[in-house]
Amino acid sequence: MKIYGIDFTSAPGKRKPVTLAVGELRNKQLTLKEIHAVTHWEEFETFLNRKGPWMAGMDFPFGLPGSFLSTVGLPHDWKKYVSAITRRPRVEFENKIKKFKSKHASPYKEPLRLTDVLASAQSPLKLVNAPTAKMFYEGARRILNSGASILPCRPKNNNRIILETYPALLARRYAGSYKSESKDSPAKKAARKKILEGILSDEFQSEFGFSLSLSEALKDRMVKDARGDLLDAVLCSLQAAWAWRQGKPGYGIPGRQKALLRSEGWIVDPSLNLEEAAPKLSGSDRGSTQKASENEAGNLLEKLKKLTDISLALSAERNLEVLLEMIMDKARELTHADGGTLYILEANKLHFKIFQNDTLGVRMGGESQSPLPFPPLEMNESNVSSYVAMTGHTVNIPDVKKHTAHNFSGPRLFDKKFKYKTRSMLLVPMKNQDEEIIGVIQLLNARKGPNSKSLIPFSHENVRWIQSLASQAAVAITHVSLVEEIRKTYSEVALARDMAMDANAAKSKFLANMTHELRTPMNAIIGYSEMLMEETLEQNLPEIHADLEKITRSAKMLLDLINDILDLSKIEAGKMDIHLESFKIQEVIDSSIHNIEPLANQNKNTLKIICPDNLGYMVADMTRVRQALINLLSNACKFTEGGQVALEVKRIQKDGTAWIFFSVSDTGIGIPQEKIRSIFSEFTQADSTITRKFGGTGLGLAISQRFCRMMGGHITADSEVNQGSTFTMKLPVKVIPFTKHPRRRASDIG
Ligand code: ADP
């Protein structure tokens, strides 16, 4: 029988071809004839049309996860959805995936097929880093068009048979990472060598039921090929050959008649085989009768369903303690283990989180049980749990007495103290989606059945279930830990914010009270000194008069400052109200100019007013509008010497609203670009030398901006150093009353 193994790519070319391994399976031997590169799609299509009989294993996802199909409204029938997707350009399919991902949170962004869960394969919805979605698009349509029999998606009476294979699943048995994208590393080369040795070993032969034969030259090429494409193609051919040997009708695909598998596709590999996964049927020749095969398929699917249910339950749990206990319960349920410990790796130590033992009647950890008193384990390779956390390897120990690779002093002490007998042990690392090891699941003493007392070692099947569970668990734990961390940080921030808000409110209240208390004596000082000034004038006491003038000027400045602070603190405390009234715009302009003239004259500035005659009325808080306008004008006069200060006022219709713009321009010192934003903050001046030279507090603009915002408008600034500035106050002609909302506290949000 001709067997092909194909390492696929979504864009074949000279740099990255589709790699085709050609073999011949005869009796119990697969002879590898050649491996060659296919660099064009036409060449690949010609290959698909090669005369049968042949069987080909290809490593791309033939189908898509059911959850994705349902969400985006595609039919579940394989031929129908492949045709529907590939009838349109690939970019449309990619956009569909992107849209799907944007609507889902991790880890639901990249859902898995059932077969991916079991094979620990990546989602077929990946667009980068092994873009499985692109491979599906390019591959599925070509195999569909070839008219070959595609199992289990589209079986046909055809002697060209195509199956999905996954070389990593086979490679993992023998070594870890073995592919280099750029420069090859000695470790990866050694891994490829190890895999090659593995597939040539007796162990392989006894599990796969046939041996592999190939020339030394081919072996050499496989080890040298840094990208691992040649090795992958050969691994695919081995999985295909194994499937061929399983024979009709399923070719090693369990439950191939089930709609789910026909829609999503299935990876063929002995580790996903029902013969091992389902308990052996007594008295019947396994697989020889249709009925037995149906039973086995049913049994496997039941288990698969269980695993899917577990995975859904795990991903839905949001409480970390409950989640950890649930993981241990499920792990023991799946393997009938008598005891189990769950460790979490934190700060380079393994922390005991869950401890359960049926024989001793102990349950510790989790939310409802008593906390664990054991100190964390240091990372030390001689301790088997630490070894698993350090290396990421699964360790299955059928009999601890015969296992010398690790030191069991801890469990021995435990056994002695509690009169327990640890016999078998299974340890599986929990690796999350980023391949980080986050903890270890340790199980003790598998039992024959759920209620049986008799102990048996953990089986290969147990190992696979727990590995699957561990990866689901790791993703769920990482997810929940992240959410908890964010929630904790959020509540800390919320608390800090509330405290700051409370402190701020207290400060504002204090300032409001204080300034009010200060204003009364300040007004008295000003009043009395003005009275005295009149008297000194009458009595001709010029020296005393000059002193009194100084007192009055200083007191007025102080009063201005107190008023500003009072305004600001009132706004901050939410006590500043605006009083809306209808007034003539021209009146506000006239009174502001009148107010500002002495300052303009003092600095030898000319004042220019540009405004139409028919400005009309506006509805706003007149006092606040005038205050803000005077502030802009006095700044312009203050920061300009011997120049021009212009006020331009116009009505503007924008977005269906009538606005009034007051623009104050000057030819003064200007403001550096990077400072423009900050001058609207309280107590901020563009330059610290300004206070010394021009005086001021840095409060005027902050207050004016706030007034404008309270009236539904705002102030913008435009400036150039040494050229001048333009401040524009923009207000609606008719201010809409502002409704006060109670302030929401961050910690109330939860
Ligand atoms: P004050 O003028 O009391 O310092 P303001 O809040 O009114 O406070 O202004 C803040 C800062 O903005 C001023 O100190 C000054 O640096 C800058 N500024 C405001 N208006 C002008 C202007 N027309 N020309 C140059 N700088 C200005």
Coordinates of N, CA, C and O and ligand atoms in Angstrom, one line a residue, residues 561 564 631-640 645 664-672 675-676 678-688 690-691 694-704 717-720 724-727, ligand 1:
L561 N -7.3 87.0 45.9 CA -6.8 85.6 46.0 C -7.8 84.8 46.9 O -8.1 83.7 46.5
D564 N -10.7 83.9 44.8 CA -10.4 82.8 43.8 C -10.4 81.5 44.5 O -11.0 80.5 44.0
N631 N -10.8 87.9 33.4 CA -9.6 87.2 33.6 C -8.8 87.0 32.4 O -7.6 87.3 32.4
L632 N -9.4 86.7 31.3 CA -8.7 86.6 30.0 C -8.1 87.9 29.6 O -6.9 88.0 29.2
L633 N -8.9 89.0 29.7 CA -8.4 90.3 29.3 C -7.3 90.8 30.2 O -6.3 91.3 29.8
S634 N -7.4 90.5 31.6 CA -6.4 91.0 32.5 C -5.1 90.2 32.3 O -4.0 90.8 32.3
N635 N -5.2 88.9 31.9 CA -4.0 88.1 31.6 C -3.3 88.7 30.4 O -2.1 88.9 30.4
A636 N -4.1 89.0 29.4 CA -3.6 89.6 28.1 C -2.8 90.9 28.4 O -1.7 91.1 27.9
C637 N -3.5 91.7 29.2 CA -2.8 93.0 29.5 C -1.6 92.8 30.4 O -0.6 93.6 30.3
K638 N -1.7 91.8 31.3 CA -0.6 91.6 32.2 C 0.7 91.1 31.5 O 1.8 91.5 31.8
F639 N 0.5 90.2 30.5 CA 1.6 89.6 29.9 C 2.0 90.2 28.6 O 2.7 89.7 27.7
T640 N 1.5 91.5 28.3 CA 1.9 92.2 27.1 C 2.3 93.6 27.6 O 1.6 94.2 28.4
V645 N -4.0 94.5 22.7 CA -4.9 93.5 23.3 C -6.2 93.7 22.5 O -6.8 94.8 22.5
V664 N -9.8 86.6 23.0 CA -8.9 87.7 23.5 C -7.5 87.4 23.0 O -6.9 86.4 23.3
S665 N -7.0 88.3 22.1 CA -5.7 88.1 21.5 C -4.7 89.2 22.0 O -5.2 90.3 22.3
D666 N -3.5 88.8 22.2 CA -2.5 89.8 22.6 C -1.2 89.6 21.8 O -1.1 88.6 21.1
T667 N -0.3 90.6 21.9 CA 1.0 90.5 21.2 C 2.1 90.3 22.2 O 3.2 90.9 22.1
G668 N 1.8 89.7 23.3 CA 2.7 89.6 24.5 C 3.7 88.4 24.4 O 4.1 88.0 23.4
I669 N 4.1 88.0 25.6 CA 5.2 87.0 25.8 C 4.9 85.6 25.2 O 5.8 84.9 24.9
G670 N 3.6 85.3 25.1 CA 3.3 84.0 24.6 C 3.5 82.8 25.6 O 4.1 83.1 26.7
I671 N 3.1 81.6 25.2 CA 3.3 80.5 26.1 C 3.9 79.3 25.3 O 3.4 79.0 24.1
P672 N 4.9 78.6 25.8 CA 5.5 77.5 25.1 C 4.4 76.4 24.8 O 3.5 76.2 25.7
K675 N 3.4 73.9 27.4 CA 2.8 74.4 28.7 C 1.3 74.7 28.5 O 0.6 74.9 29.5
I676 N 0.9 74.7 27.3 CA -0.5 75.2 27.1 C -1.6 74.4 27.8 O -2.5 75.0 28.4
S678 N -1.2 72.7 30.6 CA -1.2 72.7 32.0 C -1.6 74.1 32.6 O -1.9 74.1 33.8
I679 N -1.7 75.1 31.8 CA -2.0 76.4 32.4 C -3.5 76.4 32.9 O -3.9 77.3 33.7
F680 N -4.3 75.4 32.5 CA -5.6 75.4 32.9 C -5.8 74.6 34.3 O -6.8 74.5 34.8
S681 N -4.6 74.1 34.8 CA -4.7 73.4 36.0 C -4.5 74.4 37.2 O -3.8 75.4 37.0
E682 N -5.0 74.1 38.4 CA -4.9 75.0 39.5 C -3.5 75.3 39.9 O -2.7 74.4 39.9
F683 N -3.2 76.5 40.3 CA -1.9 76.9 40.8 C -0.8 76.7 39.8 O 0.4 76.6 40.1
T684 N -1.1 76.6 38.5 CA -0.1 76.3 37.5 C 0.2 77.6 36.6 O -0.8 78.1 36.1
Q685 N 1.5 77.9 36.6 CA 1.9 79.0 35.7 C 2.8 78.5 34.7 O 3.5 77.5 34.9
A686 N 2.9 79.1 33.5 CA 3.7 78.6 32.4 C 5.2 78.5 32.9 O 5.9 77.7 32.5
D687 N 5.6 79.5 33.7 CA 7.0 79.6 34.1 C 7.0 80.1 35.5 O 6.3 81.0 35.8
S688 N 7.9 79.5 36.3 CA 7.9 79.9 37.7 C 8.4 81.3 37.9 O 8.2 82.0 38.9
I690 N 7.4 83.7 36.3 CA 6.2 84.6 36.0 C 5.7 85.3 37.3 O 5.4 86.5 37.4
T691 N 5.6 84.5 38.4 CA 5.1 85.0 39.6 C 5.9 86.2 40.1 O 5.4 87.2 40.5
F694 N 5.3 89.0 37.2 CA 4.0 89.5 36.9 C 3.0 89.3 38.0 O 1.9 89.8 37.9
G695 N 3.4 88.5 39.0 CA 2.4 88.2 40.1 C 1.5 87.2 39.6 O 1.7 86.5 38.6
G696 N 0.4 87.1 40.4 CA -0.7 86.1 40.0 C -0.5 84.8 40.8 O 0.5 84.6 41.4
T697 N -1.5 84.0 40.7 CA -1.6 82.8 41.5 C -1.7 81.5 40.7 O -1.6 80.4 41.2
G698 N -2.0 81.6 39.4 CA -2.2 80.4 38.6 C -3.6 79.8 38.8 O -3.8 78.7 38.5
L699 N -4.6 80.7 39.3 CA -5.9 80.1 39.6 C -6.9 80.6 38.6 O -7.9 79.9 38.3
G700 N -6.7 81.8 38.0 CA -7.7 82.4 37.1 C -8.2 81.5 36.0 O -9.4 81.3 35.9
L701 N -7.3 80.9 35.2 CA -7.7 80.1 34.1 C -8.5 78.9 34.5 O -9.5 78.5 33.9
A702 N -8.0 78.3 35.6 CA -8.6 77.0 36.1 C -10.0 77.3 36.5 O -11.0 76.6 36.1
I703 N -10.2 78.4 37.2 CA -11.6 78.8 37.6 C -12.5 79.1 36.4 O -13.6 78.6 36.3
S704 N -11.9 80.0 35.5 CA -12.7 80.4 34.3 C -13.1 79.1 33.5 O -14.2 79.0 33.0
A717 N -6.9 77.6 24.0 CA -5.8 78.6 23.9 C -4.9 78.3 22.7 O -4.7 77.1 22.4
D718 N -4.3 79.3 22.2 CA -3.4 79.1 21.0 C -2.3 80.2 21.3 O -2.6 81.3 21.6
S719 N -1.1 79.8 21.2 CA 0.0 80.8 21.5 C 1.3 80.5 20.8 O 1.6 79.3 20.5
E720 N 2.1 81.5 20.7 CA 3.4 81.3 20.2 C 4.3 82.2 21.0 O 4.0 83.4 21.2
G724 N 2.6 86.1 20.9 CA 1.3 86.5 21.5 C 0.4 85.3 21.7 O 0.8 84.2 21.3
S725 N -0.7 85.5 22.3 CA -1.6 84.4 22.6 C -3.1 84.8 22.2 O -3.4 86.0 22.2
T726 N -3.9 83.8 21.9 CA -5.3 84.0 21.8 C -6.0 83.0 22.6 O -5.8 81.8 22.5
F727 N -6.9 83.5 23.5 CA -7.7 82.6 24.3 C -9.1 82.8 23.9 O -9.6 84.0 23.7
Ligands
ADP1 P1 -2.3 83.8 36.9 O1 -2.4 84.7 35.7 O2 -2.9 84.3 38.1 O3 -0.9 83.3 37.1 P2 -4.0 82.1 35.3 O4 -4.6 80.8 35.6 O5 -4.9 83.2 34.8 O6 -3.2 82.5 36.5 O7 -2.9 81.9 34.2 C1 -2.0 80.8 34.3 C2 -0.7 81.0 33.6 O8 -1.0 81.0 32.2 C3 -0.1 82.3 33.8 O9 0.7 82.3 35.0 C4 0.8 82.5 32.5 O10 1.9 81.7 32.7 C5 -0.1 81.8 31.5 N1 -0.9 82.8 30.7 C6 -2.2 83.1 30.8 N2 -2.6 84.0 29.9 C7 -1.5 84.4 29.3 C8 -1.3 85.3 28.2 N3 -2.2 86.0 27.7 N4 0.0 85.4 27.7 C9 1.0 84.6 28.2 N5 0.8 83.8 29.3 C10 -0.4 83.6 29.8

